[in-house]
Amino acid sequence: MMEEEKFELLAMDFLAGTMNEVDAKAFEELLLNNPGYKERFLVLKEGWAMMDAMESPEPSNQMDGAFYEMLNVEMEQQKKKTSNGQLPAWLTDLIKPQWAFGMLLLIVGLTLGYFLAPSVGSRPEPQDMVIAQNETEEVRQKLVLTLLDQPSANQRLQGVSEANKFQSADSIVIKALLQTLNRDADVNVRLAAIESLTNYVDNPMVRQGLVQSIPNQESPLLQITLANLMVALQEKASIAPFKQLLKEKQLDTTVKKRIEKTIESII
Amino acid sequence: MQNLTDNVLMMKVKSGDLDKLGLLYERHKRKLFGFFYNLGNNPSVSEDLVQNVFVRILKYRESYSGDGAFAAWMFQMARNVNNDHHKKISKERIFDGIAPEDVMEGSDDGLNETMDQQGDAIRLKRALTFLPDDKREILLLSKYRELKFHEIAQIVGCSEGAAKVRVHRALNDLRKIFLEMEML
């Protein structure tokens, strides 16, 4: 008979799949030749399977919201520290004359190397980098969507400013921004959403969304901002919604004049 | 795929690229939540504890050496966070966990299975709450296969062999309690 503890160790290694092939075969033989051990192993395996099957509920969206808010605050603080801080010690070292001369030689060397090296720029970007970048974009997308869904207007503003960091926003983010533009209770958040959407005016979905949001805006500030934007874009599709807006009795007189001017300049 | 490993991401966080913590969070939030929840904390406390782990990761990022697996470092923090929380509530005499009798049908989390399977899942959770804290903890650490036994040993402060023996015995105890409950 084998020592109690030795069997326990071997059984765990076998279950966890950390045994090499030879040892695993020897353990299987041990089980075949000793029904007592086999039974004990089956009991253990059952316990292991029970733990595997154990599930837990899904965490709520609030957990994501709290995490990204904390991360955002930390990132903001870091930015402030780096912009307000004094020159780091290594940088002050660089300013010493002998280092400056060394740096100059290095820069000359690098410049020569750059021009003499065969087309370094044409190397394909490593796939890993692209994947990592995509993953970062995915996380940022999640961050934007979570922040835009928060009850605090400040957090929603942060969400819009995060959206500005995308190299090219996808349709999910654009839809979320358009929804913010149409439904957000806070005028500042809506204004920030327009500003963010102007980065993607080449996208027909964005132009259409901006035009469709015209009748939804009650704030004079937003109405004028959209009017100015439509003039800049020379968007003819905006004429009809602006004409519809002109029929509103409560329309501010300044806004009314501005919209009439807008329609004229687009036609 | 070197750029995507947890260790590389954590080294980036350490060097100031805090954005990358979001990726680590997305990868590990469910496991950490399950760890705290199955240790007997209620869902809302479990969420707070997950948040505390990431706050600590940020706070102590400078101490991350990148030598061992990130998951082991993270679970070490999770364990400390849980211990600190329980020390605090025992001082304040607050109970915010899940008592065995509170693990009931209906309060479950929507396991979309047959009634029998649901019954087993509830009984298993109850059985887990009857285990002593140290056994429950080591079982949950071994549940997430990414931790190797030597890492579990490091987290709970014992030898690798002792960790295997402890998991083995805890599994047997859990099954025994589970079967006893079936008899009731």
XYZ file of C-alpha atoms in Angstrom, chain A residues 59-149:
91
model
C -21.810 41.102 -11.945
C -23.972 44.145 -12.668
C -23.243 47.062 -15.020
C -22.735 49.293 -11.982
C -19.523 47.403 -11.277
C -18.217 48.324 -14.748
C -19.343 51.922 -14.236
C -17.547 52.209 -10.897
C -14.368 50.647 -12.281
C -14.145 52.871 -15.359
C -14.907 55.943 -13.307
C -12.089 55.060 -10.914
C -9.731 54.391 -13.839
C -10.692 57.643 -15.518
C -10.053 59.658 -12.357
C -6.674 57.961 -11.955
C -5.760 58.681 -15.585
C -6.759 62.325 -15.212
C -4.635 62.646 -12.075
C -1.708 61.069 -13.848
C -2.078 63.528 -16.735
C -2.146 66.451 -14.314
C 0.908 65.165 -12.493
C 2.925 64.839 -15.686
C 1.870 68.257 -16.985
C 2.353 70.122 -13.682
C 5.391 68.251 -12.428
C 8.936 69.500 -12.624
C 11.452 68.046 -15.027
C 12.303 64.508 -13.991
C 15.823 63.861 -12.682
C 16.914 61.933 -15.790
C 15.917 64.873 -17.969
C 17.909 67.368 -15.913
C 20.902 65.014 -16.265
C 20.521 65.193 -20.025
C 20.937 68.926 -19.962
C 24.537 68.640 -18.718
C 26.962 69.681 -21.553
C 28.725 66.331 -21.954
C 25.368 64.564 -22.209
C 24.095 67.155 -24.634
C 27.084 66.520 -26.901
C 26.512 62.765 -26.664
C 22.855 63.223 -27.523
C 23.770 65.392 -30.505
C 26.029 62.635 -31.865
C 23.280 60.095 -31.305
C 20.718 62.215 -33.150
C 23.111 62.706 -36.074
C 23.702 58.940 -36.146
C 20.022 58.145 -36.043
C 19.222 60.661 -38.757
C 21.900 59.205 -41.040
C 20.698 55.698 -40.233
C 17.131 56.655 -41.044
C 17.978 58.010 -44.487
C 20.458 55.284 -45.375
C 18.390 52.283 -44.182
C 16.348 50.506 -46.878
C 12.625 51.413 -46.628
C 12.079 50.628 -42.960
C 8.701 52.318 -43.092
C 7.349 49.773 -45.508
C 7.618 46.922 -43.009
C 4.206 45.518 -42.160
C 2.918 46.350 -38.717
C 3.252 43.328 -36.442
C -0.048 41.503 -36.112
C 0.213 41.485 -32.317
C 0.276 45.262 -32.230
C -2.851 45.432 -34.346
C -4.649 42.923 -32.124
C -3.620 44.773 -28.962
C -4.790 48.049 -30.477
C -8.128 46.499 -31.423
C -8.526 45.190 -27.919
C -7.818 48.647 -26.484
C -10.408 50.129 -28.845
C -12.911 47.520 -27.660
C -12.301 48.458 -24.042
C -12.587 52.153 -24.875
C -15.862 51.418 -26.661
C -17.146 49.687 -23.534
C -15.953 52.603 -21.425
C -17.767 55.112 -23.657
C -21.007 53.124 -23.619
C -20.847 52.665 -19.847
C -20.111 56.325 -19.171
C -22.853 57.546 -21.518
C -25.277 55.443 -19.525
